[in-house]
Short mmCIF file of C-alpha atoms and ligand atoms in Angstrom, two decimals:
data_model
loop_
_atom_site.label_atom_id
_atom_site.label_comp_id
_atom_site.label_asym_id
_atom_site.label_seq_id
_atom_site.Cartn_x
_atom_site.Cartn_y
_atom_site.Cartn_z
CA MET A 197 69.30 78.01 102.54
CA THR A 198 67.85 81.52 101.52
CA SER A 199 64.14 81.45 99.95
CA PRO A 200 64.46 82.72 96.40
CA ASP A 201 61.43 84.96 97.05
CA ARG A 202 63.70 86.99 99.87
CA PRO A 203 64.27 90.86 98.49
CA PRO A 204 67.61 90.56 96.34
CA LEU A 205 70.78 92.52 97.57
CA ARG A 206 72.00 93.21 94.24
CA VAL A 207 75.85 93.25 94.22
CA GLY A 208 78.84 95.16 92.16
CA LEU A 209 82.02 93.47 92.66
CA ILE A 210 85.12 95.75 91.47
CA GLY A 211 88.19 93.50 91.20
CA TYR A 212 89.00 90.28 90.15
CA ALA A 213 92.08 88.86 91.40
CA PHE A 214 92.88 86.74 95.00
CA MET A 215 90.36 89.33 96.73
CA GLY A 216 87.58 89.09 94.00
CA ALA A 217 87.74 85.35 93.53
CA ALA A 218 87.10 84.99 97.45
CA HIS A 219 84.57 87.48 97.87
CA SER A 220 82.87 85.87 94.72
CA GLN A 221 82.61 82.32 96.21
CA ALA A 222 81.24 84.13 99.55
CA TRP A 223 78.65 85.87 97.71
CA ARG A 224 77.60 82.40 95.68
CA THR A 225 77.67 80.38 98.72
CA ALA A 226 76.37 82.24 101.46
CA PRO A 227 72.98 81.84 100.47
CA HIS A 228 72.90 78.25 99.74
CA PHE A 229 74.43 77.74 103.67
CA PHE A 230 72.51 80.10 105.45
CA ASP A 231 69.20 81.37 105.75
CA LEU A 232 69.83 85.07 105.07
CA PRO A 233 67.15 88.03 105.37
CA LEU A 234 68.09 89.29 101.37
CA HIS A 235 68.95 87.42 98.69
CA PRO A 236 72.45 88.58 97.01
CA GLU A 237 72.64 88.81 93.42
CA LEU A 238 75.96 88.85 91.83
CA THR A 239 75.12 91.40 89.35
CA VAL A 240 78.01 93.13 87.78
CA LEU A 241 81.74 92.56 87.93
CA ALA A 242 83.69 95.25 86.71
CA GLY A 243 87.69 95.36 85.91
CA ARG A 244 89.70 97.50 83.57
CA ASP A 245 90.21 94.83 80.59
CA ALA A 246 87.29 93.62 78.66
CA ALA A 247 87.88 89.92 77.65
CA ARG A 248 89.85 89.68 81.20
CA VAL A 249 87.09 90.68 83.45
CA ALA A 250 84.47 88.78 80.84
CA ALA A 251 86.10 85.72 81.40
CA ALA A 252 86.59 86.27 85.33
CA ALA A 253 82.82 86.71 85.55
CA GLY A 254 81.98 83.31 83.52
CA THR A 255 84.32 82.14 85.82
CA LEU A 256 83.31 83.67 89.31
CA GLY A 257 79.53 83.81 88.38
CA TRP A 258 78.99 87.34 87.53
CA SER A 259 75.78 87.99 85.26
CA SER A 260 77.35 91.38 83.63
CA THR A 261 80.47 93.44 83.22
CA GLU A 262 81.88 96.66 83.45
CA THR A 263 85.05 97.93 82.74
CA ASP A 264 84.56 101.50 83.98
CA TRP A 265 83.89 101.25 87.95
CA HIS A 266 82.00 104.63 87.83
CA ARG A 267 79.74 102.81 86.13
CA VAL A 268 79.08 100.42 88.93
CA ILE A 269 77.86 102.94 90.96
CA GLU A 270 75.81 104.33 88.47
CA ARG A 271 73.75 101.45 87.36
CA ASP A 272 70.63 101.48 89.90
CA ASP A 273 69.98 97.45 89.60
CA VAL A 274 73.19 97.66 92.26
CA ASP A 275 72.57 98.06 95.56
CA LEU A 276 76.01 97.29 97.58
CA VAL A 277 79.59 97.89 96.04
CA ASP A 278 82.21 95.69 96.89
CA VAL A 279 86.08 96.72 96.89
CA CYS A 280 88.39 94.35 96.06
CA THR A 281 91.20 96.93 94.63
CA PRO A 282 94.38 97.77 95.64
CA GLY A 283 94.79 100.05 98.60
CA ASP A 284 95.00 103.06 96.27
CA THR A 285 91.31 103.13 94.78
CA HIS A 286 90.15 102.18 97.96
CA ALA A 287 88.94 105.89 99.22
CA GLU A 288 87.52 106.92 95.97
CA ILE A 289 85.67 104.27 94.70
CA ALA A 290 83.87 103.56 98.45
CA ILE A 291 83.41 107.12 98.75
CA ALA A 292 82.03 108.25 95.70
CA ALA A 293 79.68 104.54 96.25
CA LEU A 294 78.20 105.80 99.78
CA GLU A 295 77.21 109.40 98.16
CA ALA A 296 75.32 107.43 95.64
CA GLY A 297 73.70 105.48 97.79
CA LYS A 298 75.17 102.16 97.62
CA HIS A 299 76.09 99.85 100.30
CA VAL A 300 80.05 99.00 100.65
CA LEU A 301 82.28 96.31 101.97
CA CYS A 302 85.82 97.54 101.47
CA GLU A 303 88.58 94.83 101.77
CA LYS A 304 91.57 95.76 104.22
CA PRO A 305 93.21 97.50 104.78
CA LEU A 306 90.34 100.17 104.45
CA ALA A 307 93.23 102.86 103.07
CA ASN A 308 96.45 103.60 102.03
CA SER A 309 96.93 106.75 104.44
CA VAL A 310 95.04 108.24 107.77
CA ALA A 311 93.72 110.84 105.96
CA GLU A 312 92.07 109.23 103.11
CA ALA A 313 91.09 106.60 105.97
CA GLU A 314 89.25 109.72 107.86
CA ALA A 315 87.75 110.76 104.89
CA MET A 316 85.72 107.57 104.17
CA ALA A 317 84.78 106.84 107.97
CA GLU A 318 82.97 110.35 107.84
CA ALA A 319 81.40 109.38 104.24
CA ALA A 320 80.18 105.96 105.94
CA ALA A 321 78.57 107.87 109.07
CA LYS A 322 76.76 110.34 106.82
CA ALA A 323 75.82 107.44 104.65
CA ALA A 324 74.62 105.55 107.53
CA THR A 325 72.45 108.20 108.40
CA ARG A 326 70.41 107.59 105.19
CA GLY A 327 70.43 103.68 106.38
CA VAL A 328 73.48 103.17 103.72
CA ARG A 329 75.82 100.68 105.53
CA SER A 330 79.20 99.98 105.18
CA MET A 331 82.39 97.50 106.42
CA VAL A 332 85.59 96.45 106.52
CA GLY A 333 87.10 93.22 105.35
CA PHE A 334 88.89 91.79 108.26
CA THR A 335 87.40 88.23 107.86
CA TYR A 336 89.93 86.81 110.39
CA ARG A 337 87.39 87.80 113.03
CA ARG A 338 85.17 85.31 111.51
CA VAL A 339 86.59 82.10 111.96
CA PRO A 340 85.05 80.09 115.33
CA ALA A 341 88.27 79.83 117.18
CA ILE A 342 88.64 83.12 117.05
CA ALA A 343 85.28 83.94 118.05
CA LEU A 344 85.94 81.34 121.24
CA ALA A 345 88.99 83.45 122.21
CA ARG A 346 86.86 86.88 122.33
CA LYS A 347 84.08 85.09 124.05
CA LEU A 348 86.69 83.11 126.37
CA VAL A 349 88.41 86.80 127.93
CA ALA A 350 85.09 88.63 127.60
CA ASP A 351 83.77 86.21 130.28
CA GLY A 352 87.12 86.54 132.53
CA ARG A 353 88.33 83.31 131.88
CA LEU A 354 91.80 84.63 131.11
CA GLY A 355 91.57 87.23 133.70
CA ASP A 356 93.29 90.58 133.59
CA ILE A 357 95.61 90.53 130.20
CA ARG A 358 99.36 90.77 130.50
CA HIS A 359 100.53 89.83 127.09
CA VAL A 360 99.58 89.96 123.61
CA ARG A 361 101.81 88.30 121.30
CA ALA A 362 100.86 88.02 117.44
CA GLN A 363 102.52 87.39 114.16
CA TYR A 364 101.74 86.96 110.90
CA LEU A 365 104.33 84.50 108.95
CA GLN A 366 104.05 84.38 105.13
CA ASP A 367 106.98 83.82 102.85
CA TRP A 368 106.05 84.16 99.48
CA ILE A 369 108.74 86.80 98.25
CA ALA A 370 111.50 85.32 100.45
CA ASP A 371 112.94 84.62 97.06
CA PRO A 372 114.98 87.49 95.60
CA ALA A 373 113.33 85.93 92.17
CA ALA A 374 110.16 86.72 93.23
CA PRO A 375 108.51 88.99 90.83
CA MET A 376 107.46 92.96 91.66
CA SER A 377 103.58 92.90 92.24
CA TRP A 378 101.81 96.18 92.96
CA ARG A 379 101.70 94.74 96.43
CA LEU A 380 105.35 95.72 96.63
CA GLU A 381 104.61 99.59 95.15
CA LYS A 382 104.12 101.86 98.12
CA ASP A 383 101.57 104.28 95.81
CA LYS A 384 99.39 101.18 95.21
CA ALA A 385 99.67 99.35 98.43
CA GLY A 386 100.21 102.22 100.92
CA SER A 387 102.56 99.85 103.17
CA GLY A 388 104.25 96.29 102.33
CA ALA A 389 103.24 93.36 105.25
CA LEU A 390 102.71 96.03 107.48
CA GLY A 391 99.30 97.34 106.04
CA ASP A 392 98.50 94.00 103.97
CA ILE A 393 98.97 91.32 106.50
CA GLY A 394 100.18 93.72 110.05
CA ALA A 395 96.90 94.66 109.86
CA HIS A 396 95.13 92.05 110.45
CA ILE A 397 96.73 91.14 113.69
CA VAL A 398 96.20 94.83 114.47
CA ASP A 399 92.56 94.25 114.23
CA LEU A 400 92.53 90.73 115.44
CA THR A 401 94.45 91.81 118.81
CA GLN A 402 92.02 94.27 119.90
CA TYR A 403 88.76 92.35 118.56
CA ILE A 404 89.71 89.38 121.09
CA THR A 405 90.92 91.15 123.72
CA GLY A 406 88.62 94.48 123.62
CA GLN A 407 91.18 96.68 124.02
CA GLN A 408 93.09 99.11 121.61
CA LEU A 409 96.35 99.94 121.01
CA THR A 410 97.46 103.21 122.64
CA GLY A 411 101.14 103.17 121.44
CA VAL A 412 104.08 101.61 119.28
CA SER A 413 107.77 101.03 119.15
CA ALA A 414 108.67 99.84 115.75
CA MET A 415 111.02 98.35 113.03
CA LEU A 416 110.54 98.08 109.17
CA GLU A 417 113.17 96.25 107.16
CA THR A 418 113.37 95.80 103.25
CA PHE A 419 115.57 93.00 102.69
CA VAL A 420 115.17 92.77 98.99
CA THR A 421 115.10 96.02 97.29
CA GLU A 422 115.06 95.72 93.60
CA ARG A 423 112.73 92.64 91.81
CA PRO A 424 112.52 91.15 88.41
CA LEU A 425 109.34 92.58 86.62
CA PRO A 426 106.70 90.17 85.89
CA ALA A 427 107.42 88.36 82.41
CA SER A 428 104.01 89.83 81.09
CA ALA A 429 103.52 93.34 80.77
CA GLY A 430 99.63 92.68 81.14
CA SER A 431 99.98 91.14 84.27
CA LEU A 432 97.45 91.90 86.69
CA SER A 433 99.50 93.71 88.81
CA GLY A 434 99.84 96.27 86.01
CA VAL A 435 103.66 96.01 86.23
CA GLY A 436 105.79 93.62 83.71
CA GLY A 437 108.15 93.47 80.68
CA GLU A 438 112.20 93.15 81.09
CA GLY A 439 114.23 94.94 83.88
CA THR A 440 113.78 94.97 87.82
CA GLY A 441 111.04 97.25 89.73
CA THR A 442 112.36 98.97 92.78
CA VAL A 443 110.54 97.84 96.16
CA THR A 444 109.44 100.78 97.97
CA VAL A 445 107.42 99.13 100.98
CA ASP A 446 108.68 96.86 104.01
CA ASP A 447 109.05 93.49 103.83
CA ALA A 448 108.68 92.79 107.36
CA ALA A 449 107.53 94.61 110.51
CA VAL A 450 108.10 94.23 114.35
CA PHE A 451 106.36 96.19 116.85
CA LEU A 452 106.35 96.77 120.19
CA GLY A 453 102.93 98.14 121.79
CA ARG A 454 100.68 99.18 124.84
CA PHE A 455 97.08 98.01 125.16
CA THR A 456 94.37 100.54 126.97
CA GLY A 457 93.60 97.72 129.57
CA GLY A 458 97.86 97.87 130.39
CA ALA A 459 98.57 94.40 128.44
CA LEU A 460 102.19 94.61 126.75
CA GLY A 461 102.46 93.56 123.25
CA VAL A 462 104.65 92.08 120.47
CA PHE A 463 104.04 92.00 117.23
CA GLU A 464 105.67 90.95 113.79
CA ALA A 465 104.11 90.59 110.48
CA THR A 466 106.65 89.43 107.81
CA ARG A 467 106.46 87.92 104.32
CA PHE A 468 110.22 86.43 104.70
CA ALA A 469 109.30 83.86 107.21
CA LEU A 470 110.81 80.67 104.92
CA GLY A 471 108.36 77.95 105.53
CA ARG A 472 105.00 79.55 106.98
CA LYS A 473 102.41 80.30 104.55
CA ASN A 474 99.63 81.89 106.24
CA GLY A 475 101.04 81.79 109.80
CA ILE A 476 98.68 84.47 111.92
CA ARG A 477 99.64 82.97 115.49
CA ILE A 478 98.13 84.46 118.41
CA GLU A 479 98.87 83.74 122.20
CA ILE A 480 97.29 85.63 125.24
CA ASN A 481 98.28 85.52 128.36
CA GLY A 482 96.25 86.72 131.22
CA SER A 483 96.15 86.54 135.17
CA ALA A 484 93.99 83.39 135.37
CA GLY A 485 94.34 82.14 131.71
CA SER A 486 96.00 81.96 128.67
CA LEU A 487 95.11 81.44 125.03
CA ALA A 488 96.90 79.94 121.59
CA PHE A 489 95.98 80.07 117.78
CA ASP A 490 97.76 79.16 114.63
CA PHE A 491 95.69 80.54 111.55
CA GLU A 492 97.33 76.78 109.87
CA ASP A 493 95.74 75.07 112.29
CA MET A 494 92.32 77.42 112.77
CA ASN A 495 89.64 74.83 113.74
CA VAL A 496 91.34 74.68 117.14
CA LEU A 497 91.74 76.93 119.83
CA GLU A 498 94.58 75.59 122.60
CA PHE A 499 93.43 77.25 126.30
CA PHE A 500 95.27 77.02 129.58
CA ASP A 501 92.73 77.36 132.36
CA GLY A 502 94.77 78.62 135.50
CA SER A 503 92.43 77.24 137.64
CA GLU A 504 93.04 73.78 136.98
CA PRO A 505 94.72 71.83 139.96
CA ALA A 506 98.15 71.51 139.07
CA GLU A 507 98.12 67.69 138.23
CA THR A 508 96.08 68.18 135.38
CA ALA A 509 96.88 71.74 134.28
CA GLY A 510 97.95 72.11 130.42
CA PHE A 511 97.23 74.02 127.43
CA ARG A 512 94.41 71.85 125.79
CA ARG A 513 93.10 71.55 122.28
CA VAL A 514 89.60 73.13 121.93
CA ILE A 515 88.23 71.96 118.34
CA VAL A 516 86.00 74.67 117.83
CA THR A 517 83.41 72.58 115.65
CA GLU A 518 80.87 72.41 117.68
CA PRO A 519 77.27 73.66 116.16
CA GLU A 520 77.18 75.79 119.74
CA HIS A 521 80.02 77.92 118.01
CA PRO A 522 78.95 81.40 115.94
CA TYR A 523 78.49 80.00 112.07
CA VAL A 524 79.40 76.22 112.39
CA ALA A 525 75.77 74.74 112.56
CA ALA A 526 75.18 76.12 109.12
CA TRP A 527 78.24 73.82 107.82
CA TRP A 528 79.52 70.50 108.76
CA PRO A 529 79.30 67.97 111.87
CA ALA A 530 81.56 68.44 114.15
CA GLY A 531 85.30 67.52 113.68
CA HIS A 532 84.92 68.18 109.56
CA GLY A 533 86.48 71.54 110.15
CA LEU A 534 86.45 75.25 108.20
CA GLY A 535 88.94 76.75 105.57
CA TYR A 536 90.35 80.34 104.48
CA GLU A 537 87.05 80.38 102.27
CA HIS A 538 84.48 80.71 105.14
CA GLY A 539 85.52 83.69 106.77
CA PHE A 540 84.54 85.38 104.03
CA THR A 541 81.45 83.61 103.67
CA HIS A 542 80.15 84.54 107.12
CA GLN A 543 81.55 88.21 106.71
CA VAL A 544 78.83 87.88 103.74
CA VAL A 545 76.01 86.63 106.37
CA ASP A 546 76.80 89.60 108.55
CA LEU A 547 76.77 92.05 106.40
CA VAL A 548 73.65 91.50 105.17
CA THR A 549 71.54 90.54 108.26
CA ALA A 550 73.43 94.14 109.14
CA ILE A 551 71.87 95.87 106.05
CA ALA A 552 68.05 94.28 106.79
CA GLU A 553 68.32 95.10 110.18
CA ASN A 554 69.18 98.70 109.44
CA THR A 555 71.90 98.26 112.12
CA ASP A 556 75.85 98.88 111.40
CA PRO A 557 77.72 96.26 110.53
CA ALA A 558 81.52 95.21 112.55
CA PRO A 559 84.05 95.81 111.64
CA SER A 560 82.59 99.64 110.61
CA PHE A 561 84.99 102.38 108.62
CA ALA A 562 85.59 103.97 111.86
CA ASP A 563 87.38 100.61 113.05
CA GLY A 564 88.93 100.19 109.63
CA LEU A 565 90.67 103.67 110.74
CA GLN A 566 92.04 102.82 114.10
CA VAL A 567 93.35 100.26 112.58
CA GLN A 568 95.01 102.56 110.05
CA ARG A 569 96.15 104.83 113.00
CA VAL A 570 98.13 102.03 114.43
CA LEU A 571 99.38 101.33 111.36
CA ASP A 572 100.98 105.12 110.58
CA ALA A 573 102.20 105.24 114.14
CA VAL A 574 104.38 102.21 113.14
CA GLU A 575 105.64 103.32 110.15
CA ARG A 576 106.51 106.90 112.03
CA SER A 577 108.18 105.35 115.01
CA ALA A 578 110.05 103.19 112.87
CA GLY A 579 111.26 106.30 110.98
CA ASP A 580 112.11 107.85 114.21
CA ARG A 581 116.18 106.35 115.59
CA SER A 582 116.03 108.46 118.69
CA THR A 583 114.43 105.87 120.67
CA TRP A 584 117.24 103.60 119.51
CA THR A 585 119.74 102.74 121.89
CA GLU A 586 123.08 100.97 120.33
CA ILE A 587 124.87 98.59 122.02
CA PRO A 588 128.85 99.84 121.92
CA SER A 589 130.64 97.20 120.07
C1 SOE B 857 99.07 88.61 101.46
O1 SOE B 857 99.12 87.90 100.94
C2 SOE B 857 97.30 88.26 101.88
O2 SOE B 857 96.49 87.74 100.78
C3 SOE B 857 96.31 89.38 102.59
O3 SOE B 857 96.23 90.16 101.28
C4 SOE B 857 95.06 88.55 102.81
O4 SOE B 857 94.30 89.84 103.33
C5 SOE B 857 95.09 87.63 103.38
O5 SOE B 857 94.04 86.91 104.00
C6 SOE B 857 95.86 86.72 102.72
O6 SOE B 857 97.20 86.75 102.60
#
C-alpha cells in the first residue's frame, strides 16, 4: 500500500479504448498493492469526443478531461503523459511531451516506422539528461513466469541457446465478416499482426535470451482484403457507415531469425489462428535445458533440466506463484494466480520506481527502436522475393 503522503505523480492519459482501460486499471491499482515511492494520481483523460471521454473518465476514474492532447501536455498539473493511441500519433505526442519535460509511457509498438522511432529515441535520450524518463509498454516482460524464464537463461540452466520458437496466435478477425478497424489500416497502425502482436514476441524472446536478432527472412500475408465498415460511423476506430473498407496491413507474419549468440529463431504472428485467443507461446531449447511458456496458461513455466537422470527427466510444470518471484508477494497466496491486467500494474510499479530513483526505465525507447528495426527488416524481407526458391511442379 502506498502512503497517501508520498509525493504525487500526476498522470495524463491519452486514449481510452482497450489500452486506455488497461492502463487506467494499472494506475488505479498499483498504489493499493505496492508501496510506491510516488503516489500516482489519475489527473486527466484525453479523447476527441467530449461526451465519450467524459463518460470514460467516470468509468475509468479520471478527475478531469481534455479533448485536445496538446492541452494535457500544456497543463502544469501533469507530470507524466501515458500514450494509448493508435501508432500514427505516438511520435508526435511522445516527443512533444518529452520536450515539455513530462515523463512518457508509450504503448507498443513504439511507432509506425523506424524514422519515427529514431526521433522518439533521440528525444528520450535528450530528455533523460534532464531527468525526464520514458518507457515503452511491452507488458508481457512483467509476467512472473517470463521473469523466471529470463533468470533460468541468465543462470546458465539452459546452457547455449540453440532454438527460439515464438508464436503469437489470435483469431479475432478470422471471420471475413469482422468489421474494419484502425488496426487494419496501415496509415494508422503501421502494420497488422506484425507490429501489433509480432512486436511482443520479438521483445519477449530478446528479453528472455538476452540476445538480439541480427537478421530475418520473412513472409507476410493478408487473407481478407475487404471488410465491412463498422455499423456505427462514430465508432472509436473513426471509420464507419455502409459499404466496405480495404485492409492495408498484414493478417499474418511468419519469419526466421538469427540471434547474436547464434540461436535460430522461428516466429509466427497471426490473427487467423482460429480457436487461439491470445496464445503467446515461447519455447527455447539450449544445450543444457529447455523452457516453454503459453500465455493462455500464464502462471506456469515448463522447464526441462538436461542434467536430470533419464529415469526422471521430463518437462516439469513450475507454478510461478511463490512469493520469491518478482511482483508475486504483493498479490495472492501461492497457487491463486495472476492475469493479463497484472502486467500493466507491474509496468506502473517499475516506471514509478525508476522515476523516483532517477534511473532509466526498461524497456526504453531505444529498446522500442530496436524492435521497430526488426519489424522493418521483416517487412523488407517479405517484399524481396529474390530469396524465395520455387519448387518445380
Ligand atoms: C491485439 O488484439 C492486442 O490488443 C494487442 O494490441 C495488445 O498489445 C495485446 O496485449 C493483446 O492483443
